Amino acid sequence: MMTNKNGVRIGLEVHTQLTSLKTKLFCSCPSDYRGKEPNSVVCPVCLGLPGSLPVLNGKAIEYAVMAALALNCKISEQMLFFRKNYYYPDLPKNFQITQYDKAGGVPLATNGYLYIEDRGKRKKVRISRIHLEEDPGRLVHIGPIDQSPYTLVDYNRSGVALLETVSEPDMSSPREARIFLQKLRSILEHLGIFDGSLEGAMRCDANISLAGGTRVEVKNISSFKEVERALSFEITRQKGIMEKGIIVKRETRHWDEVRRITVSLRTKEEEQDYRYFPEPDLPPIVLSKEFIEGVKAKMPELPDERMRRFMAQYGLPRYDAGVLVSSKQLADFFEECAKIYEDPKEISNWMMSDLLRYLYENNLEIQESKITPEKLVGLIRLIREGVISGKIAKTILPKIILTGKNPREIVEEEGLLRIDDSNLLNNLIDKVFSENPKAVEDSFKDEKAVNYLIGQLMKETGGRADPILANQLVRKRIHLLKLERMGN
Ligand SMILES: [Zn+2]
């Protein structure tokens, strides 16, 4: 177990839209609502109009079973949908069709786990359950939620299939929570049922408690970029309260991304407030062994498996392979490069260091950048062919990421070609030597002064001089000067 000096316990409830589905969970409206005119992708079922009846999307069950298998869960053979009753403007029926684990209800799957890895340490995080439910509509607030003068409602999202994954409170830091979400996202993306780059496709609620404190729920965390911030804020807030000797209230708080604080929404409601009962409009679902076996047989390669393959096939260290498979897009990018370049380790080195650092610092994902496998490999080839130095390549990389230009084009436009013209370099050596008489004097007996002169020459050329040639020419010049002196 990880050290956990504050007794921090974090559990996550992750809602992921099954974005690969063509239609919503209980009607035939398209599930791709993004960018559409508000309230244009709706029908009587997802608007909850009287007399409309839900019909279950069978593909959603198949996708959910895939997720359950990938998360090592026990799949329920029989289950019901339940109504969760509550009033909220984004919920036109006044109930949400979901699954329940009490009152005769069983979720789609239970008792699973996944492994997260942080700084070389592996940790098992238990998954208590997975179930399907419908997404509510979308409320559009004007400014911060607690200051919005009015709110707009868009029902296009209403009825989109959500997979809810609930973990046990096994995480002990905000960082582990982020790694868990990243891992879950990578697994679902490898299954081909989810695209995490879509805005709002993965949302999570977190419950968090400190040793001796009460459990507080934080809602509205929109991505794994936000989860670390929201939880860090909550830890500081709860610690501050406890240090004053006050008891932390059991409540639900809302993460405000803009102000980067959590604000109190309501004291935590009790489960009985929702009056769960079985949805009478949907028949019980029975999953046969054959169906589950059929899904199992079609399961694609998952991140852990892919990591081991990267180690075996490409000779990558475990850490590097783990980072690359933490995102399906990143892993795909690497493999595309490896198809067209002979040294996979070199590609991995470039991705692990300069490429990922740049993306991380600029809060970009690989698919949001303009670099392609062909362009990264093109850049690496320019170094190998001696056209540019590795140092120059590092300065070109961000330009490729931002503009999508060809590396060779950037080199030519910016005059970055390596200088291997002896005449030109000798002229520059004249300049360097006349500007540094003391170093020239010292260079006859001091190797440090020789290197200093070579360094000055490289500086004159903006790092573009062929380093081997620069080295040779400076040494040759010193040698000639020495001979001249002896002759005098
Ligand atoms: Zn509909």
Coordinates of C-alpha atoms and ligand atoms in Angstrom, one line a residue:
M1 CA 0.0 0.0 0.0
M2 CA 1.0 3.6 -0.6
T3 CA 2.0 5.8 2.3
N4 CA -1.0 7.9 3.3
K5 CA -0.2 10.2 6.1
N6 CA -3.4 12.2 6.1
G7 CA -5.6 9.1 5.9
V8 CA -7.0 10.4 2.6
R9 CA -9.6 8.1 1.1
I10 CA -10.9 8.8 -2.4
G11 CA -13.6 6.9 -4.3
L12 CA -14.8 7.8 -7.7
E13 CA -18.1 7.5 -9.6
V14 CA -17.3 7.9 -13.2
H15 CA -19.9 8.5 -15.9
T16 CA -18.7 7.8 -19.4
Q17 CA -20.9 8.2 -22.4
L18 CA -20.8 5.3 -24.8
T19 CA -19.9 7.6 -27.6
S20 CA -19.6 4.9 -30.2
L21 CA -23.3 4.1 -30.0
K22 CA -25.3 5.5 -32.9
T23 CA -28.5 6.1 -30.9
K24 CA -29.5 6.9 -27.4
L25 CA -30.1 4.3 -24.7
F26 CA -33.9 4.1 -24.9
C27 CA -34.9 5.8 -28.2
S28 CA -33.6 6.1 -31.8
C29 CA -32.5 9.7 -31.6
P30 CA -28.8 10.1 -32.6
S31 CA -26.5 10.0 -29.6
D32 CA -24.1 12.5 -31.3
Y33 CA -25.7 15.7 -30.0
R34 CA -22.6 17.8 -30.0
G35 CA -22.7 21.0 -32.1
K36 CA -26.4 20.5 -32.8
E37 CA -29.1 23.2 -32.5
P38 CA -30.4 23.1 -28.8
N39 CA -33.4 20.8 -28.4
S40 CA -33.2 19.5 -32.0
V41 CA -32.1 15.9 -31.3
V42 CA -35.1 14.8 -29.2
C43 CA -38.3 12.7 -29.4
P44 CA -41.2 11.9 -27.1
V45 CA -39.2 9.2 -25.3
C46 CA -36.2 11.3 -24.4
L47 CA -38.4 14.3 -23.6
G48 CA -40.4 12.0 -21.3
L49 CA -43.8 12.9 -22.9
P50 CA -46.8 11.0 -21.5
G51 CA -47.5 7.7 -23.3
S52 CA -44.0 7.3 -24.7
L53 CA -42.3 4.0 -24.0
P54 CA -38.5 3.2 -23.8
V55 CA -36.9 0.5 -25.9
L56 CA -33.5 -0.7 -24.8
N57 CA -30.5 -0.3 -27.2
G58 CA -29.1 -3.8 -27.3
K59 CA -25.6 -2.6 -28.5
A60 CA -25.4 -0.6 -25.2
I61 CA -25.6 -3.9 -23.2
E62 CA -22.9 -5.4 -25.4
Y63 CA -20.6 -2.4 -24.8
A64 CA -21.3 -2.4 -21.1
V65 CA -20.5 -6.2 -20.9
M66 CA -17.2 -5.5 -22.7
A67 CA -16.3 -2.8 -20.1
A68 CA -17.3 -5.2 -17.3
L69 CA -15.1 -8.0 -18.7
A70 CA -12.2 -5.6 -19.2
L71 CA -12.5 -4.4 -15.5
N72 CA -12.6 -8.0 -14.3
C73 CA -16.1 -7.8 -12.9
K74 CA -18.7 -10.4 -12.2
I75 CA -21.5 -10.0 -14.7
S76 CA -25.1 -10.3 -13.5
E77 CA -27.1 -12.9 -15.5
Q78 CA -30.4 -11.1 -14.8
M79 CA -31.1 -7.5 -14.0
L80 CA -33.8 -4.9 -14.0
F81 CA -33.8 -1.2 -14.7
F82 CA -34.9 1.0 -11.9
R83 CA -36.5 4.5 -11.7
K84 CA -34.6 7.0 -9.6
N85 CA -37.1 9.7 -8.7
Y86 CA -36.1 13.2 -8.3
Y87 CA -37.0 16.6 -9.7
Y88 CA -34.4 18.6 -11.6
P89 CA -34.9 20.8 -14.7
D90 CA -32.6 18.7 -16.8
L91 CA -34.7 15.6 -16.2
P92 CA -38.1 15.9 -18.0
K93 CA -39.6 12.6 -16.7
N94 CA -38.9 13.5 -13.1
F95 CA -37.0 10.2 -12.9
Q96 CA -33.9 8.7 -14.4
I97 CA -33.8 5.2 -15.7
T98 CA -30.8 3.6 -14.0
Q99 CA -29.9 0.4 -12.2
Y100 CA -29.9 -0.2 -8.5
D101 CA -28.2 -2.5 -6.1
K102 CA -30.9 -2.8 -3.4
A103 CA -34.6 -3.7 -3.2
G104 CA -34.1 -6.7 -5.6
G105 CA -32.0 -4.7 -8.0
V106 CA -28.6 -5.8 -9.3
P107 CA -26.3 -3.7 -11.4
L108 CA -24.9 -5.0 -14.6
A109 CA -21.7 -6.0 -13.0
T110 CA -20.0 -6.0 -9.6
N111 CA -16.7 -6.8 -7.8
G112 CA -14.1 -5.9 -10.4
Y113 CA -10.7 -4.2 -10.2
L114 CA -8.1 -2.5 -12.2
Y115 CA -4.4 -1.8 -11.6
I116 CA -2.9 1.7 -11.5
E117 CA 0.8 2.4 -11.6
D118 CA 2.4 5.5 -10.0
R119 CA 6.1 6.0 -10.0
G120 CA 6.8 2.3 -10.5
K121 CA 4.4 1.2 -7.8
R122 CA 1.4 -0.9 -8.8
K123 CA -1.8 -0.7 -6.9
K124 CA -5.1 -2.5 -7.2
V125 CA -8.2 -0.3 -7.1
R126 CA -11.5 -2.2 -6.6
I127 CA -14.5 -1.5 -8.7
S128 CA -17.7 -2.1 -6.7
R129 CA -20.1 -1.9 -9.6
I130 CA -20.8 -0.9 -13.2
H131 CA -24.2 -0.1 -14.5
L132 CA -26.0 1.6 -17.4
E133 CA -28.2 4.7 -17.1
E134 CA -29.4 7.6 -19.2
D135 CA -27.8 10.9 -19.3
P136 CA -30.0 13.9 -18.3
G137 CA -30.2 17.0 -20.4
R138 CA -27.8 19.8 -20.1
L139 CA -28.2 22.9 -18.0
V140 CA -26.4 25.9 -19.4
H141 CA -25.5 28.4 -16.6
I142 CA -24.6 31.9 -17.2
G143 CA -21.3 32.3 -15.3
P144 CA -20.7 30.5 -12.0
I145 CA -23.5 28.1 -10.9
D146 CA -24.3 30.0 -7.7
Q147 CA -24.4 33.4 -9.4
S148 CA -26.2 32.6 -12.6
P149 CA -29.2 34.9 -13.1
Y150 CA -31.0 32.3 -15.2
T151 CA -30.3 28.8 -16.7
L152 CA -31.1 27.4 -20.1
V153 CA -32.0 23.7 -20.7
D154 CA -30.9 21.7 -23.7
Y155 CA -32.5 18.2 -23.9
N156 CA -30.3 17.0 -26.8
R157 CA -28.2 15.0 -24.3
S158 CA -31.2 13.6 -22.6
G159 CA -31.2 9.8 -22.9
V160 CA -27.6 9.3 -24.1
A161 CA -26.2 6.0 -22.8
L162 CA -24.0 6.4 -19.8
L163 CA -21.8 3.8 -18.2
E164 CA -21.3 4.4 -14.5
T165 CA -18.3 2.9 -12.9
V166 CA -18.0 3.1 -9.2
S167 CA -14.8 2.4 -7.4
E168 CA -14.1 1.6 -3.8
P169 CA -12.4 4.4 -1.8
D170 CA -9.0 2.8 -2.5
M171 CA -7.2 5.9 -3.8
S172 CA -5.1 7.9 -1.3
S173 CA -4.1 11.0 -3.3
P174 CA -5.5 13.3 -6.0
R175 CA -2.7 12.0 -8.3
E176 CA -3.9 8.4 -7.9
A177 CA -7.4 9.5 -8.8
R178 CA -6.1 11.1 -12.0
I179 CA -4.2 8.0 -12.9
F180 CA -7.3 5.8 -12.2
L181 CA -9.3 8.0 -14.6
Q182 CA -6.6 7.9 -17.2
K183 CA -6.4 4.1 -17.0
L184 CA -10.2 3.7 -17.2
R185 CA -10.3 6.0 -20.2
S186 CA -7.5 4.1 -21.9
I187 CA -9.3 0.8 -21.3
L188 CA -12.7 2.1 -22.6
E189 CA -10.9 3.6 -25.6
H190 CA -9.1 0.4 -26.4
L191 CA -12.5 -1.3 -26.3
G192 CA -13.6 1.1 -29.0
I193 CA -16.7 2.1 -27.1
F194 CA -15.7 5.5 -26.0
D195 CA -13.9 8.6 -27.2
G196 CA -12.6 10.6 -24.3
S197 CA -11.5 13.6 -26.4
L198 CA -15.1 14.6 -26.8
E199 CA -16.1 17.4 -24.4
G200 CA -18.1 16.2 -21.4
A201 CA -17.9 12.5 -22.5
M202 CA -16.3 11.6 -19.2
R203 CA -17.5 13.2 -16.0
C204 CA -16.9 12.1 -12.4
D205 CA -18.1 12.6 -8.9
A206 CA -15.6 12.0 -6.1
N207 CA -16.1 11.1 -2.5
I208 CA -13.3 12.1 -0.2
S209 CA -12.6 11.8 3.5
L210 CA -9.7 12.5 5.7
A211 CA -8.8 10.4 8.8
G212 CA -11.4 11.1 11.4
G213 CA -13.5 13.2 9.0
T214 CA -16.8 12.8 7.2
R215 CA -17.3 11.8 3.6
V216 CA -17.9 14.7 1.2
E217 CA -19.1 14.3 -2.3
V218 CA -17.7 16.6 -5.0
K219 CA -19.7 16.7 -8.2
N220 CA -19.2 18.1 -11.7
I221 CA -15.6 17.1 -12.3
S222 CA -15.3 17.2 -16.1
S223 CA -12.0 15.5 -16.8
F224 CA -8.9 13.9 -15.3
K225 CA -7.2 17.2 -15.7
E226 CA -9.7 18.7 -13.2
V227 CA -9.9 15.8 -10.8
E228 CA -6.5 16.5 -9.3
R229 CA -7.2 20.1 -8.8
A230 CA -10.7 19.6 -7.3
L231 CA -9.5 16.9 -4.8
S232 CA -6.4 18.9 -3.8
F233 CA -8.7 21.9 -3.0
E234 CA -11.0 19.6 -1.0
I235 CA -8.2 18.1 1.0
T236 CA -6.9 21.6 1.9
R237 CA -10.4 22.8 2.8
Q238 CA -11.2 19.8 5.0
K239 CA -7.9 20.0 6.7
G240 CA -8.4 23.7 7.5
I241 CA -11.8 22.9 9.0
M242 CA -10.5 20.0 11.1
E243 CA -7.6 22.0 12.4
K244 CA -10.1 24.5 13.9
G245 CA -11.7 21.7 15.7
I246 CA -14.9 21.8 13.6
I247 CA -16.5 18.7 12.2
V248 CA -16.6 18.4 8.4
K249 CA -20.2 18.4 7.3
R250 CA -21.6 15.5 5.2
E251 CA -22.6 17.3 2.1
T252 CA -22.5 17.5 -1.7
R253 CA -20.2 20.2 -3.2
H254 CA -19.9 21.4 -6.8
W255 CA -16.5 21.9 -8.4
D256 CA -16.3 25.3 -10.0
E257 CA -13.7 25.0 -12.8
V258 CA -13.4 28.7 -13.4
R259 CA -12.8 29.8 -9.8
R260 CA -11.1 26.5 -8.9
I261 CA -13.0 26.0 -5.7
T262 CA -15.7 23.7 -4.5
V263 CA -19.0 25.3 -3.4
S264 CA -21.7 23.7 -1.2
L265 CA -24.7 22.5 -3.1
R266 CA -26.8 20.7 -0.5
T267 CA -26.5 18.4 2.4
K268 CA -26.2 14.9 1.2
E269 CA -29.6 13.4 0.3
E270 CA -30.4 9.9 1.6
E271 CA -31.0 7.0 -0.7
Q272 CA -34.6 6.7 0.4
D273 CA -35.3 10.2 -0.9
Y274 CA -35.1 8.8 -4.4
R275 CA -37.8 6.2 -4.0
Y276 CA -36.1 3.7 -6.3
F277 CA -38.5 1.1 -7.8
P278 CA -38.3 -1.2 -10.8
E279 CA -39.0 0.4 -14.2
P280 CA -42.3 -1.1 -15.2
D281 CA -41.9 -0.2 -18.9
L282 CA -38.8 -2.3 -19.5
P283 CA -38.7 -6.1 -19.2
P284 CA -36.0 -7.8 -17.1
I285 CA -32.7 -8.4 -19.0
V286 CA -31.3 -11.9 -19.1
L287 CA -27.7 -12.3 -20.3
S288 CA -27.0 -15.8 -21.4
K289 CA -23.6 -17.5 -21.0
E290 CA -23.4 -17.8 -24.8
F291 CA -23.9 -14.0 -25.1
I292 CA -21.2 -13.2 -22.6
E293 CA -18.8 -15.8 -24.1
G294 CA -19.5 -14.3 -27.5
V295 CA -18.5 -10.8 -26.3
K296 CA -15.4 -12.3 -24.6
A297 CA -14.3 -13.8 -27.8
K298 CA -14.4 -10.4 -29.6
M299 CA -12.4 -8.5 -26.9
P300 CA -9.6 -6.5 -28.4
E301 CA -6.1 -6.0 -26.9
L302 CA -6.3 -3.9 -23.7
P303 CA -3.7 -1.5 -22.3
D304 CA -1.9 -3.9 -19.8
E305 CA -1.6 -6.5 -22.6
R306 CA -0.4 -3.8 -25.0
M307 CA 2.2 -2.6 -22.6
R308 CA 3.7 -6.0 -22.3
R309 CA 3.7 -6.4 -26.1
F310 CA 5.5 -3.0 -26.4
M311 CA 8.2 -4.2 -24.1
A312 CA 8.6 -7.5 -25.9
Q313 CA 8.2 -6.4 -29.5
Y314 CA 9.9 -3.0 -29.4
G315 CA 12.3 -3.5 -26.5
L316 CA 10.9 -0.6 -24.5
P317 CA 11.4 -0.3 -20.7
R318 CA 8.3 -1.0 -18.6
Y319 CA 7.9 2.7 -17.6
D320 CA 8.0 4.0 -21.2
A321 CA 5.6 1.3 -22.4
G322 CA 3.2 2.2 -19.5
V323 CA 3.2 5.9 -20.4
L324 CA 2.6 5.2 -24.1
V325 CA -0.4 3.0 -23.5
S326 CA -1.9 5.4 -20.9
S327 CA -3.7 6.8 -23.9
K328 CA -4.9 4.8 -26.9
Q329 CA -4.1 7.7 -29.3
L330 CA -0.6 8.0 -27.9
A331 CA 0.0 4.2 -28.3
D332 CA -1.4 4.3 -31.8
F333 CA 0.8 7.2 -32.7
F334 CA 3.9 5.3 -31.5
E335 CA 3.0 2.2 -33.4
E336 CA 2.4 4.2 -36.6
C337 CA 5.9 5.7 -36.2
A338 CA 7.4 2.3 -35.6
K339 CA 5.9 1.0 -38.9
I340 CA 7.9 3.6 -40.8
Y341 CA 11.1 3.9 -38.8
E342 CA 13.6 1.3 -37.9
D343 CA 14.5 2.3 -34.4
P344 CA 11.4 2.2 -32.1
K345 CA 13.5 3.1 -29.0
E346 CA 14.5 6.4 -30.6
I347 CA 10.8 7.2 -31.4
S348 CA 9.8 6.3 -27.8
N349 CA 12.6 8.6 -26.5
W350 CA 11.4 11.5 -28.5
M351 CA 7.8 10.9 -27.5
M352 CA 8.6 10.4 -23.8
S353 CA 10.8 13.5 -23.5
D354 CA 10.2 16.4 -25.8
L355 CA 6.8 15.6 -27.3
L356 CA 5.0 14.6 -24.1
R357 CA 6.6 17.4 -22.1
Y358 CA 5.4 20.0 -24.7
L359 CA 1.9 18.5 -24.8
Y360 CA 1.7 18.4 -21.0
E361 CA 3.0 21.9 -20.5
N362 CA 0.5 23.2 -23.0
N363 CA -2.4 21.1 -21.8
L364 CA -2.8 19.4 -25.2
E365 CA -3.6 15.9 -26.1
I366 CA -1.8 14.3 -29.0
Q367 CA -4.9 14.3 -31.2
E368 CA -5.3 18.0 -30.5
S369 CA -1.8 18.8 -31.9
K370 CA -0.9 18.9 -35.5
I371 CA 2.0 16.5 -35.5
T372 CA 1.6 13.2 -37.3
P373 CA 3.7 10.1 -37.1
E374 CA 5.2 10.9 -40.6
K375 CA 6.3 14.3 -39.4
L376 CA 7.9 13.1 -36.2
V377 CA 9.8 10.4 -38.1
G378 CA 10.7 13.0 -40.7
L379 CA 12.3 15.1 -38.0
I380 CA 14.2 12.2 -36.6
R381 CA 15.5 11.3 -40.1
L382 CA 16.8 14.8 -40.6
I383 CA 19.1 14.3 -37.6
R384 CA 20.2 10.9 -38.7
E385 CA 21.0 12.2 -42.2
G386 CA 23.1 14.9 -40.6
V387 CA 20.9 17.7 -42.0
I388 CA 20.3 19.2 -38.6
S389 CA 21.6 18.7 -35.1
G390 CA 19.6 17.1 -32.3
K391 CA 19.6 20.5 -30.5
I392 CA 18.0 22.2 -33.5
A393 CA 15.5 19.4 -33.9
K394 CA 14.3 20.1 -30.4
T395 CA 13.6 23.7 -31.3
I396 CA 11.7 22.6 -34.5
L397 CA 9.4 20.1 -32.7
P398 CA 7.1 22.7 -31.1
K399 CA 6.7 24.4 -34.5
I400 CA 5.6 21.1 -36.1
I401 CA 3.1 20.5 -33.2
L402 CA 1.6 23.9 -33.6
T403 CA 1.6 24.4 -37.4
G404 CA 1.7 20.9 -38.8
K405 CA 4.4 22.0 -41.2
N406 CA 6.9 19.6 -42.7
P407 CA 10.1 19.5 -40.7
R408 CA 12.2 19.9 -43.8
E409 CA 10.2 22.9 -44.8
I410 CA 10.8 24.6 -41.4
V411 CA 14.5 23.9 -41.7
E412 CA 14.7 25.5 -45.1
E413 CA 12.5 28.4 -44.3
E414 CA 14.4 29.3 -41.1
G415 CA 17.9 28.6 -42.6
L416 CA 18.6 25.9 -40.0
L417 CA 20.6 23.6 -42.2
R418 CA 23.8 22.2 -40.7
I419 CA 26.9 24.1 -41.8
D420 CA 29.6 21.8 -43.2
D421 CA 31.3 24.4 -45.4
S422 CA 35.0 24.6 -44.2
N423 CA 35.6 28.0 -45.8
L424 CA 32.7 29.5 -44.0
L425 CA 33.7 27.9 -40.7
N426 CA 37.3 29.0 -41.1
N427 CA 36.1 32.6 -41.6
L428 CA 34.2 32.3 -38.3
I429 CA 37.2 30.8 -36.6
D430 CA 39.2 34.0 -37.6
K431 CA 36.5 36.0 -35.8
V432 CA 36.4 33.8 -32.7
F433 CA 40.2 33.7 -32.4
S434 CA 40.6 37.4 -32.7
E435 CA 37.9 38.1 -30.1
N436 CA 39.3 35.6 -27.6
P437 CA 43.1 36.1 -27.5
K438 CA 43.5 34.9 -24.0
A439 CA 41.7 31.6 -24.7
V440 CA 43.9 31.1 -27.8
E441 CA 47.0 31.7 -25.7
D442 CA 45.7 29.1 -23.1
S443 CA 44.7 26.6 -25.7
F444 CA 48.3 25.6 -26.4
K445 CA 48.4 23.8 -23.1
D446 CA 44.9 23.8 -21.7
E447 CA 42.2 21.4 -23.2
K448 CA 39.5 23.5 -21.5
A449 CA 40.4 26.5 -23.5
V450 CA 40.2 24.4 -26.7
N451 CA 36.7 23.4 -25.8
Y452 CA 35.8 26.9 -25.0
L453 CA 36.9 28.0 -28.5
I454 CA 34.9 25.2 -30.1
G455 CA 31.9 26.3 -28.0
Q456 CA 32.3 29.9 -29.2
L457 CA 32.3 28.7 -32.8
M458 CA 29.2 26.7 -32.3
K459 CA 27.6 29.7 -30.7
E460 CA 28.5 31.9 -33.7
T461 CA 26.6 29.4 -36.0
G462 CA 23.6 29.2 -33.7
G463 CA 24.4 25.5 -33.0
R464 CA 24.3 24.7 -36.7
A465 CA 28.0 23.9 -37.4
D466 CA 28.7 20.2 -38.0
P467 CA 30.2 19.5 -34.5
I468 CA 32.8 17.0 -35.8
L469 CA 34.1 19.3 -38.5
A470 CA 34.0 22.3 -36.1
N471 CA 36.1 20.4 -33.6
Q472 CA 38.7 19.4 -36.3
L473 CA 39.0 22.9 -37.8
V474 CA 39.6 24.6 -34.4
R475 CA 42.2 22.0 -33.4
K476 CA 43.9 22.3 -36.8
R477 CA 44.0 26.1 -36.4
I478 CA 45.6 25.9 -33.0
H479 CA 48.1 23.4 -34.3
L480 CA 49.0 25.8 -37.1
L481 CA 49.4 28.7 -34.7
K482 CA 51.7 26.6 -32.6
L483 CA 53.9 25.7 -35.6
E484 CA 54.1 29.4 -36.6
R485 CA 55.4 30.3 -33.1
M486 CA 58.0 27.6 -33.1
G487 CA 59.1 28.9 -36.5
N488 CA 59.6 32.4 -35.2
Ligands
ZN1 ZN -35.3 10.5 -28.4

